[in-house]
Coordinates of C-alpha atoms and ligand atoms in Angstrom, one line a residue:
M1 CA 6.6 -8.8 -29.1
P2 CA 10.0 -7.7 -27.7
T3 CA 11.2 -9.5 -24.6
V4 CA 12.5 -8.5 -21.2
H5 CA 13.9 -10.9 -18.5
L6 CA 12.5 -10.8 -15.0
L7 CA 14.2 -12.3 -12.1
D8 CA 11.8 -14.6 -10.2
Y9 CA 13.0 -15.1 -6.6
V10 CA 9.7 -14.8 -4.7
A11 CA 9.7 -11.0 -4.4
G12 CA 6.1 -10.4 -3.5
N13 CA 3.5 -9.3 -6.1
I14 CA 5.4 -9.9 -9.3
R15 CA 2.1 -10.4 -11.3
S16 CA 1.4 -6.6 -11.3
L17 CA 4.9 -6.0 -12.8
V18 CA 4.3 -8.6 -15.5
N19 CA 0.9 -7.0 -16.2
A20 CA 2.5 -3.5 -16.4
I21 CA 5.3 -4.8 -18.8
E22 CA 2.6 -6.4 -21.0
K23 CA 0.6 -3.3 -21.0
C24 CA 3.7 -1.5 -22.4
G25 CA 3.7 -4.1 -25.3
W26 CA 6.6 -6.3 -24.1
E27 CA 6.7 -9.9 -23.1
V28 CA 8.3 -11.3 -20.0
E29 CA 10.7 -14.2 -20.0
W30 CA 11.6 -15.6 -16.6
I31 CA 15.1 -16.0 -15.2
R32 CA 14.9 -19.1 -13.1
S33 CA 18.6 -19.8 -12.7
P34 CA 21.9 -17.8 -12.8
Q35 CA 22.6 -19.4 -16.2
D36 CA 19.5 -17.7 -17.6
V37 CA 21.0 -14.3 -16.7
E38 CA 23.7 -14.8 -19.2
K39 CA 21.1 -15.3 -22.0
A40 CA 19.3 -12.1 -21.0
E41 CA 19.7 -8.8 -22.9
K42 CA 17.5 -6.6 -20.5
I43 CA 17.0 -7.5 -16.9
I44 CA 14.5 -6.2 -14.3
L45 CA 15.2 -7.0 -10.7
P46 CA 12.1 -6.4 -8.6
G47 CA 12.1 -6.6 -4.8
V48 CA 10.0 -5.8 -1.8
G49 CA 10.3 -6.3 1.9
H50 CA 13.5 -7.0 3.9
F51 CA 16.9 -6.1 2.4
G52 CA 18.6 -9.0 4.1
H53 CA 16.0 -11.5 3.1
C54 CA 16.1 -10.4 -0.6
L55 CA 19.9 -10.2 -0.8
N56 CA 20.4 -13.5 1.0
S57 CA 17.9 -15.2 -1.3
L58 CA 19.7 -13.8 -4.4
S59 CA 23.1 -14.7 -3.0
C60 CA 22.1 -18.3 -2.0
A61 CA 20.7 -18.9 -5.4
G62 CA 24.0 -17.7 -7.0
Y63 CA 22.5 -14.7 -8.7
L64 CA 24.7 -11.9 -7.5
P65 CA 27.8 -12.7 -9.6
A66 CA 25.6 -13.2 -12.6
I67 CA 24.0 -9.8 -12.1
Q68 CA 27.4 -8.2 -11.6
K69 CA 28.6 -9.7 -14.9
H70 CA 25.4 -8.6 -16.7
I71 CA 25.9 -5.0 -15.5
T72 CA 29.7 -5.0 -16.2
A73 CA 29.0 -6.2 -19.8
G74 CA 27.0 -2.9 -20.2
K75 CA 23.6 -4.6 -20.7
P76 CA 20.4 -2.8 -19.5
F77 CA 19.5 -3.4 -15.8
F78 CA 16.4 -2.0 -14.0
G79 CA 16.1 -2.5 -10.2
I80 CA 12.8 -1.7 -8.4
C81 CA 12.5 -0.9 -4.7
V82 CA 14.8 -3.4 -3.0
G83 CA 16.2 -3.9 -6.5
L84 CA 17.4 -0.3 -6.2
Q85 CA 18.7 -0.8 -2.7
A86 CA 20.7 -3.9 -3.9
L87 CA 22.9 -1.5 -5.9
F88 CA 24.3 0.0 -2.6
S89 CA 26.9 -1.5 -0.3
G90 CA 24.5 -2.3 2.4
S91 CA 21.6 -1.3 4.6
A92 CA 21.0 -0.7 8.3
E93 CA 18.1 -3.2 7.9
A94 CA 20.6 -6.0 7.7
P95 CA 24.1 -4.7 8.6
S96 CA 25.9 -8.0 8.0
V97 CA 24.4 -8.5 4.5
P98 CA 26.4 -6.9 1.7
G99 CA 24.7 -5.4 -1.4
L100 CA 26.2 -5.3 -4.9
G101 CA 28.3 -2.3 -3.9
L102 CA 28.0 -0.5 -7.2
I103 CA 27.2 2.6 -5.1
P104 CA 29.5 3.0 -2.1
A105 CA 26.8 4.2 0.4
S106 CA 24.5 2.5 2.8
L107 CA 20.7 2.7 3.4
T108 CA 19.3 4.0 6.7
R109 CA 15.9 3.9 8.4
F110 CA 13.4 6.8 8.4
S111 CA 13.2 8.5 11.7
G112 CA 9.7 8.5 13.3
S113 CA 9.8 12.3 14.0
N114 CA 10.8 15.6 12.6
K115 CA 13.0 18.2 14.4
D116 CA 10.0 20.2 15.6
G117 CA 8.7 17.0 17.3
S118 CA 6.0 16.2 14.8
K119 CA 5.5 12.5 14.1
K120 CA 6.2 10.7 10.9
S121 CA 4.7 7.3 10.1
V122 CA 7.2 4.5 9.3
P123 CA 7.0 2.6 7.0
C124 CA 6.6 5.5 4.6
I125 CA 3.6 4.5 2.4
G126 CA 2.2 6.8 -0.2
W127 CA 2.7 9.0 -3.3
N128 CA 5.7 11.3 -3.6
D129 CA 8.0 12.9 -6.1
A130 CA 10.8 11.6 -8.2
S131 CA 11.4 14.7 -10.2
T132 CA 14.1 17.0 -9.0
L133 CA 16.9 15.8 -11.3
H134 CA 20.4 16.2 -10.3
H135 CA 23.2 15.2 -12.7
D136 CA 26.8 16.1 -13.3
R137 CA 26.5 18.7 -16.1
D138 CA 30.2 18.4 -17.0
Q139 CA 29.8 14.8 -17.9
D140 CA 26.4 14.9 -19.4
H141 CA 24.8 17.7 -21.3
Q142 CA 22.1 15.8 -23.0
G143 CA 19.9 15.7 -19.9
E144 CA 19.5 19.5 -19.7
G145 CA 15.8 20.2 -19.4
R146 CA 14.8 16.7 -20.6
S147 CA 12.9 13.8 -19.0
F148 CA 15.0 11.1 -17.4
Y149 CA 13.4 7.6 -18.1
G150 CA 10.0 9.3 -18.5
L151 CA 10.0 10.9 -15.1
N152 CA 7.9 14.1 -14.9
P153 CA 8.2 16.9 -12.3
G154 CA 4.4 17.1 -11.9
S155 CA 3.8 13.4 -11.4
K156 CA 3.6 11.4 -8.2
Y157 CA 4.9 7.9 -7.7
Y158 CA 4.0 5.2 -5.2
Y159 CA 6.6 4.4 -2.5
V160 CA 6.5 1.9 0.3
H161 CA 9.6 1.5 2.4
S162 CA 11.2 2.1 5.8
Y163 CA 14.8 2.3 4.6
F164 CA 16.2 4.8 2.1
A165 CA 19.3 5.9 0.4
P166 CA 20.0 9.4 1.8
Y167 CA 20.6 12.1 -0.8
V168 CA 23.7 14.2 -0.2
A169 CA 23.9 17.0 -2.8
G170 CA 26.6 16.4 -5.3
E171 CA 28.0 13.1 -4.0
L172 CA 26.4 10.7 -6.4
E173 CA 26.5 13.1 -9.2
E174 CA 30.3 13.3 -8.9
Q175 CA 30.3 9.6 -9.6
G176 CA 28.4 10.1 -12.8
W177 CA 24.9 9.2 -11.5
T178 CA 21.8 11.0 -12.4
V179 CA 19.5 11.2 -9.4
A180 CA 15.8 12.1 -8.9
T181 CA 14.9 12.7 -5.3
A182 CA 11.9 12.6 -3.0
T183 CA 11.6 14.1 0.5
Y184 CA 9.8 12.6 3.5
G185 CA 9.6 15.0 6.3
E186 CA 13.1 16.4 6.5
E187 CA 14.8 13.4 4.9
S188 CA 15.7 13.6 1.3
Y189 CA 16.4 10.4 -0.5
V190 CA 17.1 8.8 -3.8
G191 CA 13.8 8.2 -5.6
A192 CA 15.4 7.1 -8.9
I193 CA 19.0 6.7 -10.1
G194 CA 20.7 5.9 -13.3
K195 CA 24.1 5.8 -15.0
G196 CA 24.9 4.2 -18.4
N197 CA 23.1 0.9 -18.6
I198 CA 21.9 1.0 -15.0
F199 CA 18.5 2.4 -13.8
A200 CA 16.6 1.9 -10.6
T201 CA 13.7 3.3 -8.7
Q202 CA 12.8 3.2 -5.0
F203 CA 9.2 3.7 -6.0
H204 CA 7.1 1.0 -7.6
P205 CA 6.5 2.0 -11.2
E206 CA 4.0 -0.9 -11.7
K207 CA 1.9 0.6 -8.9
S208 CA 2.2 4.3 -10.0
G209 CA -0.6 4.5 -12.5
A210 CA 0.1 6.1 -15.9
A211 CA 3.1 7.9 -14.6
G212 CA 4.8 4.6 -13.6
L213 CA 3.9 2.9 -16.8
R214 CA 5.7 5.6 -18.7
V215 CA 8.9 4.9 -16.7
I216 CA 8.7 1.2 -17.4
K217 CA 8.2 1.9 -21.1
A218 CA 11.1 4.3 -21.2
F219 CA 13.4 1.7 -19.8
L220 CA 12.1 -1.1 -22.1
E221 CA 12.6 1.2 -25.1
G222 CA 16.1 2.3 -23.9
K223 CA 15.1 6.0 -23.7
M224 CA 17.2 7.3 -21.0
W225 CA 16.6 10.9 -22.1
S226 CA 13.5 12.2 -23.9
D227 CA 11.7 15.4 -24.6
P228 CA 9.9 16.8 -21.5
I229 CA 6.7 14.9 -20.7
R230 CA 3.5 16.6 -21.7
A231 CA 1.3 14.6 -19.4
S232 CA -2.3 15.8 -19.0
L233 CA -2.5 16.3 -15.2
S234 CA -5.9 16.9 -13.8
C235 CA -6.8 20.1 -12.0
T236 CA -6.7 18.2 -8.7
A237 CA -3.1 19.2 -8.2
T238 CA -3.8 22.9 -7.7
A239 CA -5.7 24.9 -5.1
S240 CA -8.5 27.2 -6.2
N241 CA -6.1 30.1 -6.3
G242 CA -4.0 28.2 -8.9
I243 CA -1.1 27.8 -6.5
P244 CA 0.1 24.3 -5.8
P245 CA -0.8 23.6 -2.1
N246 CA 1.8 23.8 0.6
D247 CA 0.3 21.0 2.6
A248 CA 2.5 20.8 5.7
G249 CA 0.6 17.9 7.3
T250 CA 1.8 15.2 5.0
N251 CA 5.5 15.1 5.3
G252 CA 5.6 15.4 1.5
L253 CA 3.2 12.6 0.6
T254 CA -0.1 13.3 -1.1
R255 CA -3.4 12.7 0.7
R256 CA -4.2 9.1 0.0
I257 CA -7.8 8.2 -1.0
I258 CA -8.7 4.5 -1.0
A259 CA -11.8 2.9 -2.5
C260 CA -12.9 -0.1 -0.6
L261 CA -15.0 -3.0 -1.9
D262 CA -16.7 -5.4 0.5
V263 CA -17.1 -8.6 -1.4
R264 CA -19.2 -11.7 -0.7
T265 CA -21.3 -14.3 -2.3
N266 CA -25.0 -13.3 -2.6
D267 CA -27.9 -15.6 -2.2
Q268 CA -27.7 -16.5 -5.9
G269 CA -24.1 -17.6 -5.5
D270 CA -22.5 -14.7 -7.3
L271 CA -19.5 -12.7 -5.9
V272 CA -20.8 -9.2 -5.6
V273 CA -19.7 -5.9 -4.1
T274 CA -22.0 -5.2 -1.1
K275 CA -22.1 -2.6 1.6
G276 CA -23.6 -2.7 5.1
D277 CA -25.0 -0.3 7.7
Q278 CA -23.1 -1.1 10.8
Y279 CA -22.0 -4.3 9.1
D280 CA -25.5 -5.5 8.2
V281 CA -25.4 -6.0 4.4
R282 CA -28.9 -7.4 3.9
E283 CA -31.7 -5.2 2.4
K284 CA -34.4 -4.1 4.8
T285 CA -37.1 -5.2 2.3
A286 CA -38.9 -8.5 2.1
G287 CA -36.6 -11.4 1.4
S288 CA -33.6 -9.5 3.0
Q289 CA -31.3 -10.2 0.1
V290 CA -27.6 -9.4 0.3
R291 CA -27.3 -5.8 -1.1
N292 CA -25.8 -6.1 -4.5
L293 CA -24.0 -2.9 -5.7
G294 CA -22.1 -4.3 -8.6
K295 CA -19.3 -6.4 -10.0
P296 CA -15.9 -6.3 -8.2
V297 CA -13.5 -6.1 -11.2
E298 CA -15.6 -3.5 -13.0
M299 CA -15.9 -1.3 -9.9
A300 CA -12.2 -1.5 -9.1
Q301 CA -11.5 -0.4 -12.7
R302 CA -13.9 2.5 -12.4
Y303 CA -12.3 3.8 -9.2
Y304 CA -8.8 3.5 -10.7
N305 CA -10.0 5.6 -13.7
Q306 CA -11.4 8.1 -11.2
G307 CA -8.0 8.5 -9.6
A308 CA -8.2 6.2 -6.5
D309 CA -4.7 5.9 -4.9
E310 CA -5.4 2.4 -3.8
V311 CA -8.1 -0.2 -4.0
T312 CA -9.0 -2.6 -1.2
F313 CA -11.1 -5.8 -1.4
L314 CA -12.5 -7.2 1.8
N315 CA -13.8 -10.7 1.4
I316 CA -16.2 -10.2 4.3
T317 CA -17.5 -13.8 4.8
S318 CA -14.2 -15.7 4.4
F319 CA -13.9 -16.0 8.2
R320 CA -16.3 -18.9 7.8
D321 CA -15.2 -20.0 4.3
C322 CA -11.8 -21.2 3.3
P323 CA -10.0 -18.7 1.1
I324 CA -7.8 -21.3 -0.6
T325 CA -10.9 -22.9 -2.1
D326 CA -12.2 -19.4 -3.0
L327 CA -11.0 -19.4 -6.5
P328 CA -13.4 -16.7 -7.7
M329 CA -11.8 -14.2 -5.3
L330 CA -8.3 -15.1 -6.6
E331 CA -9.7 -14.6 -10.1
I332 CA -11.0 -11.2 -9.2
L333 CA -7.5 -10.2 -8.0
R334 CA -5.9 -11.6 -11.1
R335 CA -8.3 -9.7 -13.4
T336 CA -8.1 -6.5 -11.5
S337 CA -4.3 -6.4 -11.5
E338 CA -4.4 -6.6 -15.3
T339 CA -5.7 -3.1 -15.6
V340 CA -5.5 -1.4 -12.2
F341 CA -1.9 -0.1 -11.6
V342 CA -2.2 1.2 -8.1
P343 CA -1.8 -0.9 -4.9
L344 CA -4.3 -3.6 -4.2
T345 CA -5.1 -4.9 -0.7
I346 CA -7.1 -8.1 0.0
G347 CA -8.5 -9.0 3.3
G348 CA -10.6 -11.8 4.7
G349 CA -9.9 -15.3 6.1
I350 CA -6.1 -14.9 6.5
R351 CA -5.3 -17.4 9.2
D352 CA -3.9 -21.0 9.6
M353 CA -6.6 -23.4 8.4
V354 CA -7.3 -26.9 7.2
D355 CA -7.9 -27.4 3.5
P356 CA -11.3 -29.1 3.4
A357 CA -10.3 -30.9 0.1
T358 CA -7.1 -32.5 1.4
G359 CA -7.5 -32.3 5.2
K360 CA -4.0 -30.7 5.3
T361 CA -3.1 -27.7 7.4
V362 CA -2.5 -24.6 5.4
S363 CA -0.7 -21.7 7.0
A364 CA -1.7 -18.1 6.9
L365 CA 1.5 -17.5 5.1
D366 CA 0.5 -20.0 2.4
V367 CA -2.9 -18.2 2.0
A368 CA -1.1 -14.8 1.8
K369 CA 1.3 -16.3 -0.9
L370 CA -1.7 -17.2 -3.0
Y371 CA -3.1 -13.7 -2.7
F372 CA 0.3 -12.1 -3.5
A373 CA 0.7 -14.4 -6.5
S374 CA -2.7 -13.4 -7.8
G375 CA -1.8 -9.6 -7.8
A376 CA -2.3 -8.4 -4.2
D377 CA 0.3 -6.0 -2.7
K378 CA -0.9 -6.2 0.8
V379 CA -3.0 -8.6 2.8
S380 CA -5.3 -7.4 5.5
I381 CA -5.9 -9.5 8.7
G382 CA -8.9 -9.0 10.9
S383 CA -10.1 -11.7 13.3
D384 CA -6.8 -13.5 13.5
A385 CA -5.0 -10.3 14.6
V386 CA -7.4 -10.0 17.5
L387 CA -6.8 -13.6 18.6
A388 CA -3.0 -13.2 18.2
A389 CA -3.1 -10.0 20.3
E390 CA -4.9 -11.8 23.1
E391 CA -2.3 -14.5 23.0
Y392 CA 0.5 -11.9 23.0
Y393 CA -0.8 -10.3 26.2
S394 CA -1.5 -13.7 27.9
A395 CA 2.2 -14.6 27.1
G396 CA 3.3 -11.4 29.0
G397 CA 3.9 -9.4 25.9
N398 CA 6.2 -12.0 24.3
L399 CA 6.2 -12.7 20.6
S400 CA 5.7 -16.3 19.5
G401 CA 7.1 -15.8 16.0
R402 CA 4.2 -18.0 14.7
T403 CA 1.3 -15.7 14.2
S404 CA 0.0 -14.8 10.8
I405 CA 1.3 -11.2 11.2
E406 CA 4.8 -12.3 12.2
T407 CA 5.2 -15.0 9.5
I408 CA 3.9 -12.9 6.6
S409 CA 5.8 -9.8 7.7
A410 CA 9.0 -11.7 8.0
A411 CA 8.6 -13.1 4.5
Y412 CA 7.2 -10.2 2.6
G413 CA 7.9 -7.2 4.8
A414 CA 5.8 -5.1 7.2
Q415 CA 4.4 -3.0 4.4
A416 CA 2.6 -6.1 3.1
V417 CA 0.6 -6.6 6.3
V418 CA -2.4 -4.5 7.1
V419 CA -4.4 -5.1 10.2
S420 CA -8.1 -4.4 9.8
V421 CA -9.7 -3.3 13.0
D422 CA -13.5 -3.6 13.7
P423 CA -14.1 -1.7 16.9
K424 CA -17.4 -0.9 18.6
R425 CA -18.0 1.9 21.2
V426 CA -18.6 0.8 24.8
F427 CA -19.9 3.6 27.0
V428 CA -18.9 4.0 30.6
S429 CA -19.7 6.8 33.1
S430 CA -16.1 7.3 34.2
Q431 CA -12.6 6.0 33.4
S432 CA -12.5 4.1 36.7
E433 CA -15.3 1.8 35.5
T434 CA -13.0 -0.1 33.2
A435 CA -9.3 -1.1 32.9
H436 CA -9.5 -0.4 29.2
H437 CA -8.1 2.7 27.4
T438 CA -10.9 5.2 27.6
I439 CA -11.5 8.7 26.2
K440 CA -13.9 11.4 27.1
T441 CA -16.3 11.7 24.2
D442 CA -18.1 14.7 22.7
E443 CA -21.0 12.4 21.9
P444 CA -22.3 10.8 25.1
D445 CA -24.9 8.0 24.9
A446 CA -28.7 8.3 25.6
Q447 CA -28.0 7.6 29.3
G448 CA -25.5 10.5 29.4
R449 CA -22.4 8.3 29.8
G450 CA -19.5 10.5 28.6
H451 CA -16.6 8.1 28.4
V452 CA -16.0 5.3 25.8
W453 CA -13.6 2.6 25.1
Y454 CA -13.5 0.7 21.8
A455 CA -13.9 -3.0 22.0
C456 CA -12.4 -5.2 19.3
T457 CA -14.6 -7.6 17.4
I458 CA -14.0 -10.6 15.3
R459 CA -16.0 -12.5 12.6
G460 CA -17.3 -9.4 10.9
G461 CA -18.4 -7.7 14.1
R462 CA -20.4 -10.7 15.3
E463 CA -18.3 -11.4 18.4
T464 CA -17.0 -8.7 20.8
R465 CA -13.8 -9.4 22.8
D466 CA -12.4 -8.1 26.0
L467 CA -9.6 -6.3 24.2
D468 CA -9.5 -2.6 23.4
V469 CA -8.4 -1.0 20.2
V470 CA -5.2 0.5 21.8
Q471 CA -4.2 -2.9 23.1
L472 CA -4.8 -4.4 19.7
V473 CA -2.9 -1.8 17.6
K474 CA 0.1 -1.8 20.0
A475 CA 0.3 -5.6 19.9
V476 CA 0.1 -5.9 16.1
E477 CA 2.7 -3.1 15.6
A478 CA 5.0 -5.1 17.9
M479 CA 4.3 -8.2 15.8
G480 CA 5.4 -6.5 12.6
A481 CA 2.1 -5.1 11.0
G482 CA 2.9 -2.3 8.6
E483 CA -0.5 -0.4 8.6
I484 CA -3.8 -0.2 10.4
L485 CA -7.1 -0.1 8.5
L486 CA -9.3 1.5 11.2
N487 CA -13.0 0.8 10.7
A488 CA -15.7 1.9 13.2
I489 CA -18.8 -0.3 13.3
D490 CA -20.9 2.5 14.8
R491 CA -20.1 4.8 11.9
D492 CA -20.1 2.2 9.1
G493 CA -22.6 3.2 6.3
S494 CA -23.9 6.1 8.4
N495 CA -22.6 8.9 6.1
R496 CA -22.0 10.9 9.3
G497 CA -18.3 11.3 8.8
Y498 CA -15.3 9.5 10.4
D499 CA -15.0 8.9 14.1
L500 CA -12.3 11.5 14.8
E501 CA -12.0 10.6 18.5
L502 CA -11.2 7.0 17.6
I503 CA -8.7 8.0 15.0
D504 CA -6.8 10.4 17.4
M505 CA -6.6 7.6 20.0
V506 CA -5.2 5.1 17.6
K507 CA -2.8 7.5 15.8
S508 CA -1.2 8.5 19.1
A509 CA -0.7 4.8 20.1
V510 CA 1.3 3.7 17.0
T511 CA 4.0 4.9 14.6
I512 CA 2.8 2.8 11.6
P513 CA 0.4 4.5 9.1
V514 CA -3.4 4.5 9.9
I515 CA -6.2 4.5 7.3
A516 CA -9.4 6.1 8.5
S517 CA -12.5 4.1 7.5
S518 CA -16.3 4.1 8.1
G519 CA -18.7 7.0 7.8
A520 CA -17.6 9.0 4.8
G521 CA -20.6 10.5 3.1
N522 CA -19.3 13.4 1.1
P523 CA -16.0 15.1 0.2
V524 CA -16.1 17.4 3.2
H525 CA -15.7 14.4 5.5
F526 CA -12.3 13.6 3.8
D527 CA -11.2 17.2 4.3
E528 CA -12.3 17.1 7.9
V529 CA -10.4 13.9 8.7
F530 CA -7.2 15.1 7.1
R531 CA -7.3 18.5 8.8
K532 CA -8.5 17.5 12.3
T533 CA -6.5 14.3 12.7
K534 CA -3.0 13.1 11.7
V535 CA -4.4 10.2 9.8
D536 CA -2.3 8.9 6.8
A537 CA -5.1 7.9 4.4
A538 CA -8.9 7.9 4.2
L539 CA -11.1 5.2 2.8
G540 CA -14.6 5.4 1.4
A541 CA -17.1 2.8 0.2
G542 CA -20.9 3.4 0.2
M543 CA -20.8 7.0 -1.1
F544 CA -18.7 5.8 -4.1
H545 CA -20.7 2.6 -4.8
R546 CA -24.1 4.4 -4.7
G547 CA -22.8 6.9 -7.2
E548 CA -23.3 9.9 -4.9
Y549 CA -19.7 11.1 -5.4
T550 CA -16.7 10.0 -7.5
V551 CA -13.2 9.6 -6.2
M552 CA -12.2 12.4 -8.6
Q553 CA -14.7 14.8 -6.9
V554 CA -13.3 14.0 -3.5
K555 CA -9.8 14.8 -4.8
E556 CA -10.9 18.0 -6.6
H557 CA -12.5 19.1 -3.4
L558 CA -9.4 18.5 -1.4
G559 CA -7.1 20.1 -4.0
Q560 CA -9.2 23.2 -4.2
A561 CA -9.2 23.4 -0.4
G562 CA -5.4 23.4 -0.5
L563 CA -4.6 19.8 0.4
L564 CA -2.0 17.9 -1.6
V565 CA -3.5 15.2 -3.8
R566 CA -2.1 13.1 -6.6
P567 CA -3.0 14.5 -9.9
F568 CA -4.8 12.0 -12.2
E569 CA -2.9 11.2 -15.3
E570 CA -4.1 9.3 -18.4
Ligands
1PR601 O1 -11.7 -11.3 10.0 O2 -9.6 -11.5 8.8 O3 -11.7 -12.7 8.0 O4 -11.4 -10.3 7.8 C1 -12.7 -9.9 7.5 C2 -12.7 -8.5 6.9 O5 -14.0 -8.3 6.5 C3 -12.4 -7.5 8.0 O6 -11.5 -6.6 7.4 C4 -13.7 -6.8 8.3 O7 -13.6 -5.4 8.5 C5 -14.5 -7.1 7.0 N1 -16.0 -7.3 7.3 C6 -16.5 -8.4 7.9 N2 -17.9 -8.2 7.9 C7 -18.1 -7.0 7.3 C8 -19.5 -6.5 7.1 O8 -19.6 -5.3 6.7 N3 -20.5 -7.2 7.4 N4 -16.8 -5.2 6.4 C9 -16.9 -6.4 7.0 C10 -16.2 -4.2 6.9 C11 -15.8 -2.0 6.7 C12 -15.2 -1.2 5.7 C13 -16.2 -0.3 5.0 C14 -16.1 1.0 5.7 C15 -16.5 2.1 4.9 N5 -16.4 -3.2 6.1 O9 -14.4 -1.8 4.9 O10 -16.0 -0.4 3.7 O11 -16.8 0.9 7.0 O12 -17.9 2.1 4.7 P1 -18.6 3.5 4.5 O13 -17.7 4.4 3.8 O14 -19.8 3.1 3.5 O15 -19.1 4.0 5.8 P2 -11.1 -11.5 8.7

């Protein structure tokens, strides 16, 4: 097998990249010291998270001069995400930290709003283009009408970032670069860039399904230009009138559909996918067995093949178990990441704990590291986030720097930290009855009480706290969480559709992306949540597990109704 060298400097989920390279028929050799760089022919520099953290780690380990030398010698180099950003002179994310300076420009942060006042979630998480190619035609005629490193105008690629390299027409092309751009709201930026032996993508090709694997393969095989791609794109990309949707509500991203697998050990000791009704996962029949809906790895693979944009695993009982001794869960992640090339999130039990085997304290960051090393792109924190938010308010709104959210976000970036919220409705007759954030609801309770606030719960909904959902999401955003997974215990498993009132309330409280969860029973519910709220993604569970609808059917429905969805590619 041919070999490519990968720089290992703790850059998040590197396992998925290795799996993607192997899927392309290549083998990875690790660069573990600057001396190894000299021996390498082709190098891939991955990177996620904070520009300053990544560049400082590379610099302290002595890699930067070695990479410069490799590039100057004309040897192939591929930078991914922060690996692309490293080519620039610097970033507003860490103004005092210099990049490699091969491109004399600096990265800037996405603005949280557009000129018309509409909001834009930051970080930018989702699927976007990298297809409008710009190159200096005087210097390079061979690119005319051809595919640049396997990029395809109809394909979508997975991006996750808060900082970007602004695209100014002509500037980079004049320096001989070929550029593929994406646009988020009104901001156009560099999605992929290349010149000579250098290639880099802001998106994650290893997380971009078949479209991303094609890009990795093109780099590995040295095919800078090739004939146009004839990818078989599914019909999901076009509306029923055949015209690609002009879906203004997304700022350019596709509507993100997530399949969620609640996982736990059943009474026979096997890890199974289960699904509750209002979080009760036991059958209502004699014996009250844990509902067993299938095997986690197989189901994740099925949803990937159906076009899921992301897969989430929630280890729903690990609040009482210790995830570091939960080797089967880690194995599930490892095996899933071998074949599922879209983002994987894992939640459950992420908190500081004591290892029962050694008696030693293990930090939430250590637990997260294990998950990232096993193939997770994001970790989702539930109970521990609620406790941290309570502490944050008792400390007068001051950050301690020690919470799971803060430590993981500082090391791996905000985009790697999801907070999973499990709120329950609490009815009151009027706002004055409570100090909590209330809304007037269209669905009063049996006693006619027409206002609700949403109480946060911990331990899988078993314990309700005196903290409301708005307090929670504001606190975790301040701590550095990058996304909210918004469940609703009252709607869970109900097939009644999402709680739109809850979603509106949370969306207007934060800038970070919000994923709607709980209650989806058919494709129309996805359409409804995207049209009636400003939510960033929608998650479904039971309707997929029970085989009532496929992810593909949801996307086809949305596409035909004129919403922008990622076309499925094989
Ligand atoms: O508290 O950090 O250990 O994390 C535990 C995680 O496990 C939390 O994310 C919590 O939401 C989840 N969890 C705990 N108990 C349950 C349970 O069901 N008994 N599942 C549970 C939460 C909610 C969604 C579900 C949607 C969609 N599941 O993930 O998939 O409600 O369902 P639907 O489309 O069928 O309506 P910690």
